[in-house]
Amino acid sequence: MSVNLLEKTFKLLLDKDFKARSSRSEETSVLELIKLDENKKSDILAWLLDPNGGHQQGEYFLKALLHYVFNVADDEQLGNFLSTFELLSHSTSQAKVIREFPINDGAGRIDLLVLDPSQKLVIVIERKDGSKLQNQQLKKYASWIETNYADWNKVYVLSDSHFKNHGDEYDNRFVKVDDTWLSDALLDLFGRNLLTQKQEHQLRDIHDFIFGEWDEKRTLYFKNYNKLLNTVSANHFETLRLLENQKLTYNKKSYSLIELTPLEYFGYVLPNAHAYDDWQLKLAELIQHNHKVFNELHGLNEFNLFNEAVRKLFPKLGADIDDSKMILMLTKHTPKEGDYWPYYLEIEREINEENQDIYTVSINASRYSPEEFHHFAEKVADAYKMKRQSNWRFKHEILLENIETLDLDAGDDSLYHVIKDFYDVVKDFKLKA
């Protein structure tokens, strides 16, 4: 076992895809190392909105926000603002941005308050990154502004990166925006070729790691970043499973080899090397040299790469994957977390008598799911001619057995046709009104 696992691990380390993935595992921006919580994002947003900020783009970002707000505001909200023409045509170069502005009687702090005395303009911005509004904070902020800046022009903005439903806490005076406006403004700025190299690197990091989405296509070095990981996990899933099951014990605590951190390796393993076998120490050393990649590979298997292929052919199918199986279902029919799925196609990995991995495909229908999904389960049971009694709860039928590889080649009895037939059965299902 020990020699065999060492050989398998050496083979994994020599895989060209593993080596390519390993070289891409180090952070390329210091921002990846910082926990960018709601307050830090608000600080960065304040810096961008400041017309005199070190970004040297003047009022560009402030005007971009106002443009977006006016585009998405409803008629009632627009009625609270100065005319669009005046706000967008007049300069806001004298505006000041204040963070955590306190209002009276301990009623809270406004995340960002933008004030321009020359235009008698006040912009109230409440920032949310996954958290919800509380204690009627928007109403309190707006009421304070209405009292203390009565004759000023006012713009109220709820900057919500998750675009949550805040229920009764939401105040309709606030125009709700996500980070689309800023992502678009940054991308537009990059396309003008007016930035210095330093400015572009700085603002691209802000886009990619804070307010936008990281795009591997932008840098050829990171192309196929996630695909490499899934390819390695698919080609070496047996080795990865064995490594996940190998543990080193120190002071009655077990450390998984595949997740071994530098702290655990240098702090617990090496100082107690006498307690371990040579092959264990060699494995620990190999994994330590590539601990970031192994940590990313932990929990992945061949199903992750296979799911990518399935999604390309059937993009409306969602998957749930664990270490030995994956289940497929139409994404829009997935119940909330914790509820049973009303139907699903299951692909399960097993080991045969020759100690080889094989796969079994089955169709499943369940009335353990929420009642509003029962008709889905019944339709699937009917489509696959499952025999059942009137009080049935769960049905399971095997469709394919002893498959040696996950292959989507379109043969007559192929896995592709089983998935396509399943997709054709469920694609037009609709929830009952």
Tab-separated table of C-alpha atoms in Angstrom:
chain	number	residue	atom	x	y	z
A	1	MET	CA	0.000	0.000	0.000
A	2	SER	CA	2.709	2.515	1.028
A	3	VAL	CA	4.948	1.876	-2.024
A	4	ASN	CA	1.954	1.801	-4.360
A	5	LEU	CA	0.628	5.114	-3.036
A	6	LEU	CA	4.033	6.753	-3.320
A	7	GLU	CA	4.290	5.623	-6.949
A	8	LYS	CA	0.788	6.918	-7.702
A	9	THR	CA	1.611	10.244	-6.056
A	10	PHE	CA	4.838	10.587	-8.083
A	11	LYS	CA	2.816	9.915	-11.237
A	12	LEU	CA	0.346	12.619	-10.209
A	13	LEU	CA	3.118	15.143	-9.557
A	14	LEU	CA	4.658	14.463	-12.981
A	15	ASP	CA	1.367	14.993	-14.806
A	16	LYS	CA	1.776	18.018	-17.078
A	17	ASP	CA	-1.684	19.315	-16.077
A	18	PHE	CA	-0.783	19.105	-12.381
A	19	LYS	CA	2.434	21.015	-13.020
A	20	ALA	CA	0.554	23.634	-15.056
A	21	ARG	CA	-2.061	23.987	-12.314
A	22	SER	CA	0.600	24.185	-9.598
A	23	SER	CA	2.279	27.148	-11.287
A	24	ARG	CA	-1.034	29.015	-11.251
A	25	SER	CA	-1.858	28.487	-7.578
A	26	GLU	CA	0.013	31.444	-6.161
A	27	GLU	CA	-1.794	34.721	-5.600
A	28	THR	CA	-0.991	37.374	-8.176
A	29	SER	CA	-2.582	40.265	-6.300
A	30	VAL	CA	-2.190	41.261	-2.674
A	31	LEU	CA	-5.944	41.846	-2.659
A	32	GLU	CA	-6.420	38.068	-2.773
A	33	LEU	CA	-4.835	37.904	0.679
A	34	ILE	CA	-7.102	40.493	2.284
A	35	LYS	CA	-10.569	39.761	3.616
A	36	LEU	CA	-12.550	42.404	1.778
A	37	ASP	CA	-15.574	42.778	4.027
A	38	GLU	CA	-18.395	45.295	3.747
A	39	ASN	CA	-16.451	48.096	5.471
A	40	LYS	CA	-13.319	47.676	3.358
A	41	LYS	CA	-15.383	47.642	0.166
A	42	SER	CA	-17.111	50.814	1.312
A	43	ASP	CA	-13.683	52.420	1.907
A	44	ILE	CA	-12.621	51.555	-1.642
A	45	LEU	CA	-15.939	52.766	-3.048
A	46	ALA	CA	-15.493	56.079	-1.175
A	47	TRP	CA	-12.034	56.464	-2.720
A	48	LEU	CA	-13.403	55.890	-6.220
A	49	LEU	CA	-16.330	58.294	-5.758
A	50	ASP	CA	-14.097	61.102	-4.494
A	51	PRO	CA	-13.527	63.449	-7.464
A	52	ASN	CA	-10.162	64.358	-5.990
A	53	GLY	CA	-9.157	60.779	-5.188
A	54	GLY	CA	-5.774	59.323	-6.043
A	55	HIS	CA	-7.278	57.352	-8.940
A	56	GLN	CA	-6.954	60.639	-10.906
A	57	GLN	CA	-10.157	60.043	-12.861
A	58	GLY	CA	-11.921	63.088	-11.414
A	59	GLU	CA	-15.702	62.824	-11.149
A	60	TYR	CA	-15.851	59.900	-13.625
A	61	PHE	CA	-16.999	57.296	-11.092
A	62	LEU	CA	-19.427	59.618	-9.317
A	63	LYS	CA	-21.061	60.549	-12.614
A	64	ALA	CA	-21.138	56.864	-13.644
A	65	LEU	CA	-23.082	56.074	-10.464
A	66	LEU	CA	-25.545	58.921	-11.062
A	67	HIS	CA	-26.085	57.868	-14.691
A	68	TYR	CA	-26.876	54.317	-13.576
A	69	VAL	CA	-29.155	55.452	-10.743
A	70	PHE	CA	-31.234	57.574	-13.112
A	71	ASN	CA	-31.481	54.715	-15.599
A	72	VAL	CA	-32.880	52.222	-13.074
A	73	ALA	CA	-34.944	54.567	-10.850
A	74	ASP	CA	-38.724	54.397	-11.122
A	75	ASP	CA	-40.922	57.462	-11.724
A	76	GLU	CA	-41.596	58.004	-8.028
A	77	GLN	CA	-37.891	57.915	-7.186
A	78	LEU	CA	-37.043	60.224	-10.072
A	79	GLY	CA	-39.535	62.708	-8.666
A	80	ASN	CA	-37.339	63.098	-5.581
A	81	PHE	CA	-34.289	64.157	-7.593
A	82	LEU	CA	-33.174	67.303	-9.318
A	83	SER	CA	-33.656	67.070	-13.070
A	84	THR	CA	-31.426	64.530	-14.733
A	85	PHE	CA	-30.033	67.159	-17.068
A	86	GLU	CA	-28.884	69.464	-14.286
A	87	LEU	CA	-27.337	66.730	-12.170
A	88	LEU	CA	-25.457	65.131	-15.035
A	89	SER	CA	-24.413	68.307	-16.828
A	90	HIS	CA	-23.162	70.278	-13.814
A	91	SER	CA	-19.764	69.582	-12.346
A	92	THR	CA	-19.503	67.631	-9.089
A	93	SER	CA	-15.758	68.195	-8.813
A	94	GLN	CA	-16.163	69.870	-5.399
A	95	ALA	CA	-18.015	66.941	-3.842
A	96	LYS	CA	-16.723	65.459	-0.583
A	97	VAL	CA	-17.186	61.833	0.448
A	98	ILE	CA	-17.596	61.069	4.162
A	99	ARG	CA	-17.470	57.541	5.573
A	100	GLU	CA	-19.540	56.362	8.533
A	101	PHE	CA	-21.394	59.670	8.924
A	102	PRO	CA	-23.160	59.655	12.333
A	103	ILE	CA	-26.727	60.882	12.648
A	104	ASN	CA	-28.212	62.146	15.887
A	105	ASP	CA	-29.427	60.181	18.920
A	106	GLY	CA	-27.293	57.149	18.083
A	107	ALA	CA	-29.638	56.226	15.225
A	108	GLY	CA	-26.830	54.862	13.122
A	109	ARG	CA	-24.104	55.827	10.671
A	110	ILE	CA	-24.526	56.444	6.964
A	111	ASP	CA	-21.992	54.281	5.105
A	112	LEU	CA	-21.136	56.912	2.503
A	113	LEU	CA	-22.374	60.486	2.402
A	114	VAL	CA	-21.471	62.552	-0.667
A	115	LEU	CA	-21.935	66.307	-0.256
A	116	ASP	CA	-21.454	69.013	-2.881
A	117	PRO	CA	-22.237	72.507	-1.485
A	118	SER	CA	-21.747	74.166	-4.868
A	119	GLN	CA	-24.617	72.130	-6.305
A	120	LYS	CA	-26.503	71.773	-3.007
A	121	LEU	CA	-26.427	68.041	-3.682
A	122	VAL	CA	-26.393	65.240	-1.111
A	123	ILE	CA	-26.059	61.541	-2.028
A	124	VAL	CA	-26.790	58.962	0.672
A	125	ILE	CA	-25.304	55.503	0.014
A	126	GLU	CA	-25.948	52.452	2.187
A	127	ARG	CA	-23.656	49.530	1.298
A	128	LYS	CA	-24.596	45.863	1.727
A	129	ASP	CA	-22.502	42.802	0.840
A	130	GLY	CA	-24.698	39.900	1.870
A	131	SER	CA	-26.034	41.409	5.106
A	132	LYS	CA	-29.617	42.631	5.426
A	133	LEU	CA	-31.057	45.984	6.372
A	134	GLN	CA	-32.209	46.349	9.958
A	135	ASN	CA	-33.796	48.728	12.486
A	136	GLN	CA	-35.407	50.820	9.725
A	137	GLN	CA	-32.000	52.328	9.023
A	138	LEU	CA	-32.869	53.649	5.554
A	139	LYS	CA	-35.916	55.495	6.875
A	140	LYS	CA	-33.850	57.006	9.695
A	141	TYR	CA	-31.102	58.159	7.325
A	142	ALA	CA	-33.546	59.708	4.858
A	143	SER	CA	-35.509	61.422	7.643
A	144	TRP	CA	-32.339	62.964	9.061
A	145	ILE	CA	-31.292	64.206	5.636
A	146	GLU	CA	-34.759	65.622	4.912
A	147	THR	CA	-34.624	67.565	8.194
A	148	ASN	CA	-31.046	68.819	8.024
A	149	TYR	CA	-30.666	69.352	4.270
A	150	ALA	CA	-34.232	70.298	3.471
A	151	ASP	CA	-33.486	72.585	0.515
A	152	TRP	CA	-30.759	70.400	-0.997
A	153	ASN	CA	-31.171	68.017	-3.914
A	154	LYS	CA	-31.102	64.460	-2.616
A	155	VAL	CA	-30.202	61.092	-4.147
A	156	TYR	CA	-30.694	57.934	-2.067
A	157	VAL	CA	-28.838	54.771	-3.092
A	158	LEU	CA	-28.888	51.240	-1.684
A	159	SER	CA	-25.668	49.688	-3.032
A	160	ASP	CA	-26.371	45.968	-2.592
A	161	SER	CA	-23.874	43.625	-4.244
A	162	HIS	CA	-26.187	40.625	-3.613
A	163	PHE	CA	-29.394	42.455	-4.616
A	164	LYS	CA	-31.247	40.921	-1.655
A	165	ASN	CA	-34.928	41.263	-0.874
A	166	HIS	CA	-34.942	43.328	2.329
A	167	GLY	CA	-38.680	43.153	2.904
A	168	ASP	CA	-40.205	45.832	5.135
A	169	GLU	CA	-36.762	47.267	5.923
A	170	TYR	CA	-36.478	48.657	2.399
A	171	ASP	CA	-37.365	52.336	1.873
A	172	ASN	CA	-38.612	53.087	-1.642
A	173	ARG	CA	-36.817	56.429	-1.729
A	174	PHE	CA	-33.580	54.487	-2.130
A	175	VAL	CA	-32.673	53.348	-5.639
A	176	LYS	CA	-31.382	49.795	-5.416
A	177	VAL	CA	-28.240	49.042	-7.455
A	178	ASP	CA	-25.746	46.186	-7.510
A	179	ASP	CA	-22.122	46.514	-8.660
A	180	THR	CA	-22.943	46.373	-12.377
A	181	TRP	CA	-22.555	50.130	-12.757
A	182	LEU	CA	-19.017	50.095	-11.377
A	183	SER	CA	-17.928	47.001	-13.279
A	184	ASP	CA	-19.209	48.558	-16.518
A	185	ALA	CA	-17.548	51.899	-15.726
A	186	LEU	CA	-14.195	50.228	-15.094
A	187	LEU	CA	-14.376	48.092	-18.236
A	188	ASP	CA	-15.292	51.159	-20.300
A	189	LEU	CA	-12.345	53.036	-18.833
A	190	PHE	CA	-9.944	50.224	-19.741
A	191	GLY	CA	-11.132	50.360	-23.345
A	192	ARG	CA	-10.128	53.994	-23.787
A	193	ASN	CA	-6.354	53.438	-23.511
A	194	LEU	CA	-5.960	56.615	-21.450
A	195	LEU	CA	-4.662	55.069	-18.217
A	196	THR	CA	-1.062	54.816	-17.158
A	197	GLN	CA	0.222	51.283	-16.584
A	198	LYS	CA	0.072	51.778	-12.810
A	199	GLN	CA	-3.506	53.103	-12.955
A	200	GLU	CA	-4.683	50.250	-15.144
A	201	HIS	CA	-3.156	47.566	-12.903
A	202	GLN	CA	-4.640	49.210	-9.828
A	203	LEU	CA	-8.130	49.606	-11.272
A	204	ARG	CA	-8.116	46.158	-12.871
A	205	ASP	CA	-7.427	44.643	-9.470
A	206	ILE	CA	-10.356	46.597	-8.068
A	207	HIS	CA	-12.549	45.251	-10.856
A	208	ASP	CA	-11.349	41.653	-10.743
A	209	PHE	CA	-11.094	41.089	-7.012
A	210	ILE	CA	-13.565	43.507	-5.418
A	211	PHE	CA	-16.436	44.771	-7.539
A	212	GLY	CA	-16.298	42.689	-10.714
A	213	GLU	CA	-15.750	39.085	-11.683
A	214	TRP	CA	-12.324	37.560	-12.155
A	215	ASP	CA	-11.904	36.580	-15.804
A	216	GLU	CA	-9.289	33.980	-16.639
A	217	LYS	CA	-9.552	34.867	-20.332
A	218	ARG	CA	-8.029	38.279	-19.625
A	219	THR	CA	-4.637	36.748	-18.791
A	220	LEU	CA	-3.448	33.892	-21.000
A	221	TYR	CA	-1.298	32.612	-18.146
A	222	PHE	CA	-4.471	31.721	-16.215
A	223	LYS	CA	-6.417	30.342	-19.172
A	224	ASN	CA	-8.317	27.136	-18.311
A	225	TYR	CA	-7.516	27.730	-14.644
A	226	ASN	CA	-10.414	25.632	-13.304
A	227	LYS	CA	-10.433	23.139	-16.157
A	228	LEU	CA	-6.881	22.096	-15.299
A	229	LEU	CA	-7.972	21.343	-11.752
A	230	ASN	CA	-10.917	19.242	-12.882
A	231	THR	CA	-8.777	17.411	-15.452
A	232	VAL	CA	-6.238	16.442	-12.791
A	233	SER	CA	-8.988	15.313	-10.417
A	234	ALA	CA	-10.598	13.199	-13.172
A	235	ASN	CA	-7.352	11.521	-14.218
A	236	HIS	CA	-6.070	10.840	-10.690
A	237	PHE	CA	-9.219	10.515	-8.588
A	238	GLU	CA	-8.162	7.105	-7.240
A	239	THR	CA	-4.842	8.509	-5.973
A	240	LEU	CA	-6.623	11.508	-4.475
A	241	ARG	CA	-9.076	9.235	-2.656
A	242	LEU	CA	-6.211	7.251	-1.170
A	243	LEU	CA	-4.438	10.420	-0.059
A	244	GLU	CA	-7.638	11.736	1.510
A	245	ASN	CA	-7.864	8.565	3.597
A	246	GLN	CA	-4.254	8.801	4.803
A	247	LYS	CA	-3.881	10.637	8.103
A	248	LEU	CA	-1.020	11.505	10.421
A	249	THR	CA	-1.791	11.530	14.121
A	250	TYR	CA	-0.143	13.850	16.615
A	251	ASN	CA	-1.219	14.346	20.227
A	252	LYS	CA	-4.435	12.377	19.574
A	253	LYS	CA	-5.384	14.667	16.670
A	254	SER	CA	-5.453	13.451	13.057
A	255	TYR	CA	-4.198	15.492	10.122
A	256	SER	CA	-5.272	14.561	6.617
A	257	LEU	CA	-2.261	14.283	4.322
A	258	ILE	CA	-3.950	15.973	1.395
A	259	GLU	CA	-4.900	18.994	3.535
A	260	LEU	CA	-1.599	19.287	5.407
A	261	THR	CA	-0.751	22.974	5.886
A	262	PRO	CA	2.755	24.438	6.376
A	263	LEU	CA	1.874	25.079	10.025
A	264	GLU	CA	0.934	21.439	10.595
A	265	TYR	CA	3.857	20.075	8.611
A	266	PHE	CA	6.598	22.207	10.175
A	267	GLY	CA	4.917	22.586	13.550
A	268	TYR	CA	3.769	19.026	14.284
A	269	VAL	CA	4.991	16.495	11.715
A	270	LEU	CA	8.698	17.264	11.308
A	271	PRO	CA	9.404	17.824	15.030
A	272	ASN	CA	7.896	14.363	15.644
A	273	ALA	CA	9.299	12.564	12.606
A	274	HIS	CA	10.275	9.580	14.737
A	275	ALA	CA	6.585	8.758	15.202
A	276	TYR	CA	5.943	8.147	11.507
A	277	ASP	CA	7.036	5.658	8.865
A	278	ASP	CA	9.455	6.768	6.144
A	279	TRP	CA	6.801	6.467	3.439
A	280	GLN	CA	4.441	8.698	5.445
A	281	LEU	CA	7.115	11.363	5.801
A	282	LYS	CA	7.914	11.191	2.077
A	283	LEU	CA	4.244	11.630	1.202
A	284	ALA	CA	3.922	14.513	3.648
A	285	GLU	CA	6.965	16.202	2.099
A	286	LEU	CA	5.670	15.765	-1.449
A	287	ILE	CA	2.283	17.168	-0.546
A	288	GLN	CA	3.818	20.040	1.394
A	289	HIS	CA	5.724	21.232	-1.667
A	290	ASN	CA	2.377	21.522	-3.502
A	291	HIS	CA	0.000	21.997	-0.590
A	292	LYS	CA	-2.136	24.705	-2.274
A	293	VAL	CA	-2.948	22.520	-5.270
A	294	PHE	CA	-3.625	19.454	-3.120
A	295	ASN	CA	-5.915	21.495	-0.901
A	296	GLU	CA	-7.873	22.591	-3.993
A	297	LEU	CA	-8.013	18.990	-5.255
A	298	HIS	CA	-9.371	17.756	-1.930
A	299	GLY	CA	-12.992	16.677	-2.455
A	300	LEU	CA	-12.819	16.819	-6.246
A	301	ASN	CA	-13.104	13.760	-8.469
A	302	GLU	CA	-13.883	12.651	-12.015
A	303	PHE	CA	-17.489	13.837	-11.696
A	304	ASN	CA	-16.439	17.499	-11.655
A	305	LEU	CA	-14.899	17.295	-15.130
A	306	PHE	CA	-17.753	15.120	-16.373
A	307	ASN	CA	-20.246	17.701	-15.128
A	308	GLU	CA	-18.541	20.353	-17.278
A	309	ALA	CA	-19.129	18.173	-20.350
A	310	VAL	CA	-22.763	17.551	-19.357
A	311	ARG	CA	-23.432	21.264	-18.822
A	312	LYS	CA	-22.111	22.099	-22.294
A	313	LEU	CA	-24.649	19.721	-23.862
A	314	PHE	CA	-27.493	20.262	-21.393
A	315	PRO	CA	-26.978	23.685	-19.758
A	316	LYS	CA	-30.292	23.587	-17.892
A	317	LEU	CA	-29.299	20.531	-15.874
A	318	GLY	CA	-27.915	21.104	-12.388
A	319	ALA	CA	-25.717	18.650	-10.494
A	320	ASP	CA	-24.935	17.696	-6.932
A	321	ILE	CA	-21.580	15.939	-6.562
A	322	ASP	CA	-19.904	14.039	-3.762
A	323	ASP	CA	-16.933	11.679	-3.619
A	324	SER	CA	-18.661	8.638	-5.154
A	325	LYS	CA	-21.664	9.880	-7.140
A	326	MET	CA	-23.384	12.732	-8.884
A	327	ILE	CA	-27.071	13.397	-9.355
A	328	LEU	CA	-28.665	15.441	-12.129
A	329	MET	CA	-31.897	17.403	-12.173
A	330	LEU	CA	-33.347	20.395	-14.001
A	331	THR	CA	-31.914	23.405	-12.159
A	332	LYS	CA	-35.191	25.321	-11.907
A	333	HIS	CA	-36.883	22.388	-10.144
A	334	THR	CA	-34.353	22.121	-7.319
A	335	PRO	CA	-36.095	22.518	-3.932
A	336	LYS	CA	-34.591	24.588	-1.179
A	337	GLU	CA	-31.616	23.236	0.759
A	338	GLY	CA	-32.487	20.290	2.996
A	339	ASP	CA	-35.503	19.122	0.986
A	340	TYR	CA	-35.570	15.862	-0.985
A	341	TRP	CA	-35.238	16.144	-4.741
A	342	PRO	CA	-38.475	14.969	-6.432
A	343	TYR	CA	-36.567	13.197	-9.221
A	344	TYR	CA	-32.971	12.787	-10.305
A	345	LEU	CA	-30.664	10.803	-12.517
A	346	GLU	CA	-27.902	9.256	-10.407
A	347	ILE	CA	-24.456	8.159	-11.597
A	348	GLU	CA	-22.655	6.191	-8.905
A	349	ARG	CA	-19.109	4.845	-8.776
A	350	GLU	CA	-18.566	1.344	-7.390
A	351	ILE	CA	-15.675	-1.149	-7.277
A	352	ASN	CA	-16.144	-4.539	-8.968
A	353	GLU	CA	-14.631	-7.895	-8.037
A	354	GLU	CA	-11.487	-7.111	-10.075
A	355	ASN	CA	-11.014	-3.966	-7.957
A	356	GLN	CA	-11.853	-1.746	-10.924
A	357	ASP	CA	-14.019	1.354	-10.851
A	358	ILE	CA	-17.365	0.952	-12.615
A	359	TYR	CA	-20.429	3.165	-12.828
A	360	THR	CA	-24.147	2.539	-12.440
A	361	VAL	CA	-26.818	4.900	-13.741
A	362	SER	CA	-30.286	4.959	-12.212
A	363	ILE	CA	-33.466	7.042	-12.349
A	364	ASN	CA	-35.096	8.016	-9.072
A	365	ALA	CA	-38.480	9.499	-8.173
A	366	SER	CA	-39.349	10.636	-4.652
A	367	ARG	CA	-42.524	11.759	-2.903
A	368	TYR	CA	-40.459	12.563	0.180
A	369	SER	CA	-39.958	15.893	-1.601
A	370	PRO	CA	-42.204	18.898	-0.765
A	371	GLU	CA	-45.822	18.346	-1.804
A	372	GLU	CA	-45.729	20.945	-4.584
A	373	PHE	CA	-43.081	18.807	-6.308
A	374	HIS	CA	-44.943	15.480	-6.078
A	375	HIS	CA	-46.383	15.769	-9.586
A	376	PHE	CA	-42.793	15.928	-10.927
A	377	ALA	CA	-42.000	12.646	-9.191
A	378	GLU	CA	-45.170	11.076	-10.577
A	379	LYS	CA	-44.442	12.240	-14.128
A	380	VAL	CA	-40.936	10.767	-13.992
A	381	ALA	CA	-42.280	7.493	-12.584
A	382	ASP	CA	-44.821	7.354	-15.430
A	383	ALA	CA	-42.240	8.205	-18.110
A	384	TYR	CA	-39.959	5.376	-16.957
A	385	LYS	CA	-42.872	2.946	-16.394
A	386	MET	CA	-42.017	2.376	-12.747
A	387	LYS	CA	-44.328	-0.075	-11.024
A	388	ARG	CA	-45.731	1.419	-7.832
A	389	GLN	CA	-48.589	1.271	-5.342
A	390	SER	CA	-50.913	4.154	-4.584
A	391	ASN	CA	-49.082	5.040	-1.351
A	392	TRP	CA	-45.586	4.842	-2.817
A	393	ARG	CA	-42.861	7.178	-1.528
A	394	PHE	CA	-39.696	6.379	-3.499
A	395	LYS	CA	-38.881	4.479	-6.703
A	396	HIS	CA	-35.504	3.567	-8.148
A	397	GLU	CA	-34.704	1.892	-11.481
A	398	ILE	CA	-31.263	0.994	-12.865
A	399	LEU	CA	-30.780	2.162	-16.458
A	400	LEU	CA	-27.127	1.260	-17.130
A	401	GLU	CA	-24.657	-0.975	-15.291
A	402	ASN	CA	-20.958	-1.811	-15.384
A	403	ILE	CA	-19.879	1.325	-17.264
A	404	GLU	CA	-16.095	1.505	-17.230
A	405	THR	CA	-15.650	5.178	-18.124
A	406	LEU	CA	-17.684	8.371	-18.075
A	407	ASP	CA	-17.949	8.899	-21.804
A	408	LEU	CA	-20.473	11.063	-23.677
A	409	ASP	CA	-19.885	9.523	-27.115
A	410	ALA	CA	-23.290	9.081	-28.722
A	411	GLY	CA	-23.581	5.304	-29.120
A	412	ASP	CA	-26.952	3.542	-29.167
A	413	ASP	CA	-26.828	2.521	-25.502
A	414	SER	CA	-24.521	5.281	-24.396
A	415	LEU	CA	-24.512	7.414	-21.293
A	416	TYR	CA	-25.178	10.364	-23.583
A	417	HIS	CA	-28.526	8.929	-24.704
A	418	VAL	CA	-29.555	8.089	-21.146
A	419	ILE	CA	-28.931	11.692	-20.086
A	420	LYS	CA	-30.593	13.087	-23.222
A	421	ASP	CA	-33.677	10.903	-22.694
A	422	PHE	CA	-33.837	12.082	-19.089
A	423	TYR	CA	-33.507	15.707	-20.180
A	424	ASP	CA	-36.248	15.306	-22.797
A	425	VAL	CA	-38.593	13.908	-20.141
A	426	VAL	CA	-38.133	16.708	-17.587
A	427	LYS	CA	-37.303	19.824	-19.645
A	428	ASP	CA	-40.927	20.981	-20.002
A	429	PHE	CA	-42.070	20.265	-16.424
A	430	LYS	CA	-43.705	23.273	-14.789
A	431	LEU	CA	-44.561	23.995	-11.184
A	432	LYS	CA	-48.268	24.018	-10.444
A	433	ALA	CA	-49.714	27.471	-9.950
